[in-house]
Amino acid sequence: MTFDYLFKVIVVGDGAVGKTSLTRKFTTGQFRESYKMTIGVDFSIKILKISQESKSKISTVKLQIWDTGGQERFSYVRPLYYRGALGALCCYDITNRKSFQNLPKWFGDIEKHCGNIPSILIGTKKDLEELRVVGVDEGQSFADERGIPFFETSAKDGLHVEDTFTQLTEQIVIDVEALEL
Ligand code: G3D
Ligand code: MG
């Protein structure tokens, strides 16, 4: 299949926030199908059609999504993981405050290795509303401070899974085409 762009994007956040689940839901449509626990780095591919109304054209983008597991333990792979990434999904779990408190560390890592790339803040496990400890307003104000989009997602029922990847990809297309001018 031919495509206009090949973009590498990364999914970061604490262990068990749901990075692999989010990525699998997006690339395969499945939740909790058996898959290997992510060790080191792993990537999935998905082809996306991005329409740009302003230019009335559609771009085909091959998205290479890098998902990491136990990255804290495998610090030697970290630079490899970040290298060449053009966008990032930074995830915390709405049922786990520690994962929210660790966000500055993840954004710091992105900035250190990738500079100022398009990023989206994601609060995962939206379906576990009864276990929520991080308010929507907290996620929203964290995102507002950084001037980035914010979504609460559920890999279980699919809520906003497509939207996050699509919006990130759209932003990368805009940035890349601005550079090409
Ligand atoms: P990680 O890749 O960030 O380490 P995983 O996280 O995708 O492996 O998910 C960690 C656990 O959270 C898994 O549960 C997974 O099923 C669960 N999970 C991920 N996303 C969601 C979600 O949107 N809703 C719900 N309810 N659970 C989610 P297990 O029990 O397999 O460890
Ligand atoms: Mg994982």
PDB file of C-alpha atoms and ligand atoms in Angstrom:
ATOM      1  CA  MET A   1       0.000   0.000   0.000  1.00  0.00           C
ATOM      2  CA  THR A   2       1.335   3.401  -0.895  1.00  0.00           C
ATOM      3  CA  PHE A   3       1.251   6.246   1.552  1.00  0.00           C
ATOM      4  CA  ASP A   4       2.146   9.932   1.645  1.00  0.00           C
ATOM      5  CA  TYR A   5       3.801   9.950   5.043  1.00  0.00           C
ATOM      6  CA  LEU A   6       5.378   7.573   7.512  1.00  0.00           C
ATOM      7  CA  PHE A   7       5.266   8.918  11.059  1.00  0.00           C
ATOM      8  CA  LYS A   8       6.646   7.438  14.225  1.00  0.00           C
ATOM      9  CA  VAL A   9       4.620   8.232  17.333  1.00  0.00           C
ATOM     10  CA  ILE A  10       5.213   7.122  20.902  1.00  0.00           C
ATOM     11  CA  VAL A  11       2.880   6.202  23.728  1.00  0.00           C
ATOM     12  CA  VAL A  12       4.345   7.005  27.138  1.00  0.00           C
ATOM     13  CA  GLY A  13       3.252   6.906  30.762  1.00  0.00           C
ATOM     14  CA  ASP A  14       3.686   4.807  33.884  1.00  0.00           C
ATOM     15  CA  GLY A  15       3.467   1.022  33.780  1.00  0.00           C
ATOM     16  CA  ALA A  16      -0.093  -0.382  33.721  1.00  0.00           C
ATOM     17  CA  VAL A  17      -1.790   2.897  32.751  1.00  0.00           C
ATOM     18  CA  GLY A  18      -3.035   1.142  29.615  1.00  0.00           C
ATOM     19  CA  LYS A  19      -0.583   2.106  26.853  1.00  0.00           C
ATOM     20  CA  THR A  20      -0.581  -1.325  25.235  1.00  0.00           C
ATOM     21  CA  SER A  21      -4.358  -1.658  25.555  1.00  0.00           C
ATOM     22  CA  LEU A  22      -4.917   1.736  23.919  1.00  0.00           C
ATOM     23  CA  THR A  23      -2.539   0.919  21.070  1.00  0.00           C
ATOM     24  CA  ARG A  24      -4.037  -2.556  20.508  1.00  0.00           C
ATOM     25  CA  LYS A  25      -7.567  -1.238  20.562  1.00  0.00           C
ATOM     26  CA  PHE A  26      -6.635   1.294  17.908  1.00  0.00           C
ATOM     27  CA  THR A  27      -4.651  -1.059  15.677  1.00  0.00           C
ATOM     28  CA  THR A  28      -6.664  -4.290  16.046  1.00  0.00           C
ATOM     29  CA  GLY A  29     -10.005  -3.221  17.530  1.00  0.00           C
ATOM     30  CA  GLN A  30      -9.511  -5.721  20.343  1.00  0.00           C
ATOM     31  CA  PHE A  31      -9.362  -5.315  24.117  1.00  0.00           C
ATOM     32  CA  ARG A  32      -7.800  -7.898  26.431  1.00  0.00           C
ATOM     33  CA  GLU A  33      -6.942 -10.350  23.689  1.00  0.00           C
ATOM     34  CA  SER A  34      -3.912 -12.358  24.640  1.00  0.00           C
ATOM     35  CA  TYR A  35      -0.726 -10.583  23.770  1.00  0.00           C
ATOM     36  CA  LYS A  36       2.794 -10.661  25.001  1.00  0.00           C
ATOM     37  CA  MET A  37       3.593  -8.329  27.830  1.00  0.00           C
ATOM     38  CA  THR A  38       5.601  -5.514  26.346  1.00  0.00           C
ATOM     39  CA  ILE A  39       9.257  -5.944  27.125  1.00  0.00           C
ATOM     40  CA  GLY A  40      11.563  -3.192  25.979  1.00  0.00           C
ATOM     41  CA  VAL A  41       9.916  -1.700  22.927  1.00  0.00           C
ATOM     42  CA  ASP A  42       7.425  -2.961  20.474  1.00  0.00           C
ATOM     43  CA  PHE A  43       5.616  -1.295  17.616  1.00  0.00           C
ATOM     44  CA  SER A  44       2.369  -1.529  15.729  1.00  0.00           C
ATOM     45  CA  ILE A  45       1.393  -0.126  12.352  1.00  0.00           C
ATOM     46  CA  LYS A  46      -1.819   1.494  11.223  1.00  0.00           C
ATOM     47  CA  ILE A  47      -2.720   3.279   8.002  1.00  0.00           C
ATOM     48  CA  LEU A  48      -4.798   6.427   8.477  1.00  0.00           C
ATOM     49  CA  LYS A  49      -6.526   8.741   6.036  1.00  0.00           C
ATOM     50  CA  ILE A  50      -6.240  12.338   7.117  1.00  0.00           C
ATOM     51  CA  SER A  51      -8.437  14.877   5.385  1.00  0.00           C
ATOM     52  CA  GLN A  52      -7.348  18.476   5.309  1.00  0.00           C
ATOM     53  CA  GLU A  53     -10.349  20.593   4.593  1.00  0.00           C
ATOM     54  CA  SER A  54      -8.266  23.711   4.102  1.00  0.00           C
ATOM     55  CA  LYS A  55      -6.427  22.077   1.209  1.00  0.00           C
ATOM     56  CA  SER A  56      -9.316  19.821   0.170  1.00  0.00           C
ATOM     57  CA  LYS A  57      -7.044  16.827   0.002  1.00  0.00           C
ATOM     58  CA  ILE A  58      -6.646  13.519   1.763  1.00  0.00           C
ATOM     59  CA  SER A  59      -3.272  12.243   2.910  1.00  0.00           C
ATOM     60  CA  THR A  60      -2.550   8.599   3.588  1.00  0.00           C
ATOM     61  CA  VAL A  61      -0.384   8.223   6.656  1.00  0.00           C
ATOM     62  CA  LYS A  62       1.365   5.105   7.805  1.00  0.00           C
ATOM     63  CA  LEU A  63       1.588   5.403  11.557  1.00  0.00           C
ATOM     64  CA  GLN A  64       4.272   3.477  13.382  1.00  0.00           C
ATOM     65  CA  ILE A  65       3.205   3.394  17.013  1.00  0.00           C
ATOM     66  CA  TRP A  66       5.880   2.617  19.580  1.00  0.00           C
ATOM     67  CA  ASP A  67       4.651   1.294  22.851  1.00  0.00           C
ATOM     68  CA  THR A  68       6.973   0.737  25.741  1.00  0.00           C
ATOM     69  CA  GLY A  69       6.927  -1.527  28.735  1.00  0.00           C
ATOM     70  CA  GLY A  70       9.127  -1.562  31.816  1.00  0.00           C
ATOM     71  CA  GLN A  71      11.008   1.314  30.338  1.00  0.00           C
ATOM     72  CA  GLU A  72      12.160   2.391  33.762  1.00  0.00           C
ATOM     73  CA  ARG A  73      13.993  -0.911  34.038  1.00  0.00           C
ATOM     74  CA  PHE A  74      15.371  -0.826  30.515  1.00  0.00           C
ATOM     75  CA  SER A  75      16.809   2.663  30.527  1.00  0.00           C
ATOM     76  CA  TYR A  76      19.328   1.803  27.809  1.00  0.00           C
ATOM     77  CA  VAL A  77      16.530   1.497  25.234  1.00  0.00           C
ATOM     78  CA  ARG A  78      15.071   4.879  26.071  1.00  0.00           C
ATOM     79  CA  PRO A  79      16.973   7.000  23.527  1.00  0.00           C
ATOM     80  CA  LEU A  80      16.159   4.456  20.806  1.00  0.00           C
ATOM     81  CA  TYR A  81      12.536   4.564  21.744  1.00  0.00           C
ATOM     82  CA  TYR A  82      12.274   8.343  21.513  1.00  0.00           C
ATOM     83  CA  ARG A  83      14.483   8.796  18.462  1.00  0.00           C
ATOM     84  CA  GLY A  84      12.668  10.163  15.438  1.00  0.00           C
ATOM     85  CA  ALA A  85       9.265  10.369  17.125  1.00  0.00           C
ATOM     86  CA  LEU A  86       7.104  13.106  15.586  1.00  0.00           C
ATOM     87  CA  GLY A  87       4.266  12.938  18.113  1.00  0.00           C
ATOM     88  CA  ALA A  88       3.460  11.587  21.555  1.00  0.00           C
ATOM     89  CA  LEU A  89       0.485  10.349  23.514  1.00  0.00           C
ATOM     90  CA  CYS A  90       1.214  10.911  27.190  1.00  0.00           C
ATOM     91  CA  CYS A  91      -1.010   8.735  29.381  1.00  0.00           C
ATOM     92  CA  TYR A  92      -2.102   8.580  32.989  1.00  0.00           C
ATOM     93  CA  ASP A  93      -4.747   6.342  34.564  1.00  0.00           C
ATOM     94  CA  ILE A  94      -7.760   8.218  36.008  1.00  0.00           C
ATOM     95  CA  THR A  95      -7.859   5.597  38.817  1.00  0.00           C
ATOM     96  CA  ASN A  96      -4.203   6.093  39.784  1.00  0.00           C
ATOM     97  CA  ARG A  97      -3.061   9.439  41.158  1.00  0.00           C
ATOM     98  CA  LYS A  98       0.613   8.523  41.109  1.00  0.00           C
ATOM     99  CA  SER A  99       0.446   8.097  37.332  1.00  0.00           C
ATOM    100  CA  PHE A 100      -0.962  11.647  37.088  1.00  0.00           C
ATOM    101  CA  GLN A 101       1.733  13.040  39.399  1.00  0.00           C
ATOM    102  CA  ASN A 102       4.423  11.459  37.219  1.00  0.00           C
ATOM    103  CA  LEU A 103       3.287  13.328  34.082  1.00  0.00           C
ATOM    104  CA  PRO A 104       5.916  16.092  34.338  1.00  0.00           C
ATOM    105  CA  LYS A 105       8.619  13.423  34.224  1.00  0.00           C
ATOM    106  CA  TRP A 106       7.136  11.956  31.013  1.00  0.00           C
ATOM    107  CA  PHE A 107       6.742  15.345  29.356  1.00  0.00           C
ATOM    108  CA  GLY A 108      10.301  16.158  30.435  1.00  0.00           C
ATOM    109  CA  ASP A 109      11.581  13.002  28.740  1.00  0.00           C
ATOM    110  CA  ILE A 110       9.702  13.816  25.530  1.00  0.00           C
ATOM    111  CA  GLU A 111      11.107  17.335  25.485  1.00  0.00           C
ATOM    112  CA  LYS A 112      14.622  16.148  26.225  1.00  0.00           C
ATOM    113  CA  HIS A 113      14.696  13.539  23.478  1.00  0.00           C
ATOM    114  CA  CYS A 114      12.285  14.957  20.868  1.00  0.00           C
ATOM    115  CA  GLY A 115      12.057  18.684  21.503  1.00  0.00           C
ATOM    116  CA  ASN A 116       8.705  20.360  21.013  1.00  0.00           C
ATOM    117  CA  ILE A 117       6.680  17.700  19.177  1.00  0.00           C
ATOM    118  CA  PRO A 118       2.851  17.576  19.086  1.00  0.00           C
ATOM    119  CA  SER A 119       1.561  15.794  22.179  1.00  0.00           C
ATOM    120  CA  ILE A 120      -1.806  14.830  23.572  1.00  0.00           C
ATOM    121  CA  LEU A 121      -2.679  14.228  27.218  1.00  0.00           C
ATOM    122  CA  ILE A 122      -4.713  11.087  27.813  1.00  0.00           C
ATOM    123  CA  GLY A 123      -6.577   9.993  30.929  1.00  0.00           C
ATOM    124  CA  THR A 124      -7.135   6.237  30.460  1.00  0.00           C
ATOM    125  CA  LYS A 125      -9.734   3.772  31.821  1.00  0.00           C
ATOM    126  CA  LYS A 126     -12.659   6.190  31.600  1.00  0.00           C
ATOM    127  CA  ASP A 127     -15.026   3.196  31.937  1.00  0.00           C
ATOM    128  CA  LEU A 128     -13.826   2.712  35.549  1.00  0.00           C
ATOM    129  CA  GLU A 129     -15.716   5.805  36.691  1.00  0.00           C
ATOM    130  CA  GLU A 130     -16.446   4.338  40.153  1.00  0.00           C
ATOM    131  CA  LEU A 131     -12.691   4.021  40.808  1.00  0.00           C
ATOM    132  CA  ARG A 132     -11.817   7.497  39.526  1.00  0.00           C
ATOM    133  CA  VAL A 133      -9.401   9.515  41.691  1.00  0.00           C
ATOM    134  CA  VAL A 134      -8.215  12.131  39.180  1.00  0.00           C
ATOM    135  CA  GLY A 135     -10.926  14.624  38.207  1.00  0.00           C
ATOM    136  CA  VAL A 136     -11.616  15.595  34.595  1.00  0.00           C
ATOM    137  CA  ASP A 137     -10.914  19.218  35.587  1.00  0.00           C
ATOM    138  CA  GLU A 138      -7.428  18.261  36.819  1.00  0.00           C
ATOM    139  CA  GLY A 139      -6.536  16.589  33.534  1.00  0.00           C
ATOM    140  CA  GLN A 140      -8.027  19.484  31.594  1.00  0.00           C
ATOM    141  CA  SER A 141      -6.074  22.140  33.481  1.00  0.00           C
ATOM    142  CA  PHE A 142      -2.817  20.193  33.156  1.00  0.00           C
ATOM    143  CA  ALA A 143      -3.388  20.064  29.385  1.00  0.00           C
ATOM    144  CA  ASP A 144      -4.448  23.724  29.221  1.00  0.00           C
ATOM    145  CA  GLU A 145      -1.253  24.805  30.961  1.00  0.00           C
ATOM    146  CA  ARG A 146       0.730  23.081  28.242  1.00  0.00           C
ATOM    147  CA  GLY A 147      -1.609  24.161  25.473  1.00  0.00           C
ATOM    148  CA  ILE A 148      -2.230  20.606  24.298  1.00  0.00           C
ATOM    149  CA  PRO A 149      -5.408  18.600  23.620  1.00  0.00           C
ATOM    150  CA  PHE A 150      -6.864  16.353  26.316  1.00  0.00           C
ATOM    151  CA  PHE A 151      -9.018  13.236  26.061  1.00  0.00           C
ATOM    152  CA  GLU A 152     -10.275  10.674  28.512  1.00  0.00           C
ATOM    153  CA  THR A 153     -10.295   7.305  26.772  1.00  0.00           C
ATOM    154  CA  SER A 154     -11.424   3.760  27.346  1.00  0.00           C
ATOM    155  CA  ALA A 155      -9.648   0.917  25.606  1.00  0.00           C
ATOM    156  CA  LYS A 156     -12.449  -1.289  26.903  1.00  0.00           C
ATOM    157  CA  ASP A 157     -15.346   0.407  25.138  1.00  0.00           C
ATOM    158  CA  GLY A 158     -13.291   2.313  22.576  1.00  0.00           C
ATOM    159  CA  LEU A 159     -14.198   5.804  23.749  1.00  0.00           C
ATOM    160  CA  HIS A 160     -12.037   8.458  22.010  1.00  0.00           C
ATOM    161  CA  VAL A 161      -9.415   5.900  20.980  1.00  0.00           C
ATOM    162  CA  GLU A 162      -9.593   6.800  17.268  1.00  0.00           C
ATOM    163  CA  ASP A 163      -9.921  10.508  18.065  1.00  0.00           C
ATOM    164  CA  THR A 164      -6.637  10.677  19.972  1.00  0.00           C
ATOM    165  CA  PHE A 165      -4.554   9.033  17.274  1.00  0.00           C
ATOM    166  CA  THR A 166      -6.331  10.942  14.496  1.00  0.00           C
ATOM    167  CA  GLN A 167      -5.913  14.310  16.167  1.00  0.00           C
ATOM    168  CA  LEU A 168      -2.225  13.674  16.856  1.00  0.00           C
ATOM    169  CA  THR A 169      -1.656  12.596  13.261  1.00  0.00           C
ATOM    170  CA  GLU A 170      -3.511  15.639  11.905  1.00  0.00           C
ATOM    171  CA  GLN A 171      -1.270  17.912  13.951  1.00  0.00           C
ATOM    172  CA  ILE A 172       1.869  16.183  12.659  1.00  0.00           C
ATOM    173  CA  VAL A 173       0.654  16.533   9.045  1.00  0.00           C
ATOM    174  CA  ILE A 174       0.107  20.269   9.603  1.00  0.00           C
ATOM    175  CA  ASP A 175       3.592  20.667  11.112  1.00  0.00           C
ATOM    176  CA  VAL A 176       5.324  18.648   8.413  1.00  0.00           C
ATOM    177  CA  GLU A 177       3.559  20.488   5.584  1.00  0.00           C
ATOM    178  CA  ALA A 178       4.414  23.839   7.160  1.00  0.00           C
ATOM    179  CA  LEU A 179       8.086  22.807   7.051  1.00  0.00           C
ATOM    180  CA  GLU A 180       7.779  21.805   3.404  1.00  0.00           C
ATOM    181  CA  LEU A 181       6.510  25.191   2.298  1.00  0.00           C
TER     182      LEU A 181
HETATM  183  P1  G3D B   1       0.625  -0.610  29.976  1.00  0.00           P
HETATM  184  O1  G3D B   1       0.881  -1.071  28.582  1.00  0.00           O
HETATM  185  O2  G3D B   1       0.574   0.877  30.112  1.00  0.00           O
HETATM  186  O3  G3D B   1       1.571  -1.203  30.975  1.00  0.00           O
HETATM  187  P2  G3D B   1      -1.730  -2.291  29.780  1.00  0.00           P
HETATM  188  O4  G3D B   1      -0.852  -1.112  30.400  1.00  0.00           O
HETATM  189  O5  G3D B   1      -2.300  -1.904  28.487  1.00  0.00           O
HETATM  190  O6  G3D B   1      -0.958  -3.551  29.839  1.00  0.00           O
HETATM  191  O7  G3D B   1      -2.947  -2.324  30.821  1.00  0.00           O
HETATM  192  C1  G3D B   1      -2.747  -2.567  32.216  1.00  0.00           C
HETATM  193  C2  G3D B   1      -4.045  -3.126  32.790  1.00  0.00           C
HETATM  194  O8  G3D B   1      -5.089  -2.150  32.686  1.00  0.00           O
HETATM  195  C3  G3D B   1      -4.576  -4.373  32.074  1.00  0.00           C
HETATM  196  O9  G3D B   1      -5.264  -5.161  33.023  1.00  0.00           O
HETATM  197  C4  G3D B   1      -5.583  -3.801  31.101  1.00  0.00           C
HETATM  198  O10 G3D B   1      -6.562  -4.741  30.715  1.00  0.00           O
HETATM  199  C5  G3D B   1      -6.183  -2.679  31.941  1.00  0.00           C
HETATM  200  N1  G3D B   1      -6.750  -1.612  31.112  1.00  0.00           N
HETATM  201  C6  G3D B   1      -6.103  -0.900  30.156  1.00  0.00           C
HETATM  202  N2  G3D B   1      -6.921   0.003  29.602  1.00  0.00           N
HETATM  203  C7  G3D B   1      -8.114  -0.129  30.201  1.00  0.00           C
HETATM  204  C8  G3D B   1      -9.384   0.513  30.040  1.00  0.00           C
HETATM  205  O11 G3D B   1      -9.589   1.430  29.215  1.00  0.00           O
HETATM  206  N3  G3D B   1     -10.396   0.091  30.869  1.00  0.00           N
HETATM  207  C9  G3D B   1     -10.224  -0.900  31.776  1.00  0.00           C
HETATM  208  N4  G3D B   1     -11.272  -1.235  32.527  1.00  0.00           N
HETATM  209  N5  G3D B   1      -9.039  -1.535  31.942  1.00  0.00           N
HETATM  210  C10 G3D B   1      -8.002  -1.155  31.168  1.00  0.00           C
HETATM  211  P3  G3D B   1      -4.740  -6.576  33.535  1.00  0.00           P
HETATM  212  O12 G3D B   1      -5.781  -6.995  34.496  1.00  0.00           O
HETATM  213  O13 G3D B   1      -4.662  -7.416  32.315  1.00  0.00           O
HETATM  214  O14 G3D B   1      -3.408  -6.281  34.162  1.00  0.00           O
HETATM  215 MG    MG B   2       2.461  -2.261  27.839  1.00  0.00          MG
END
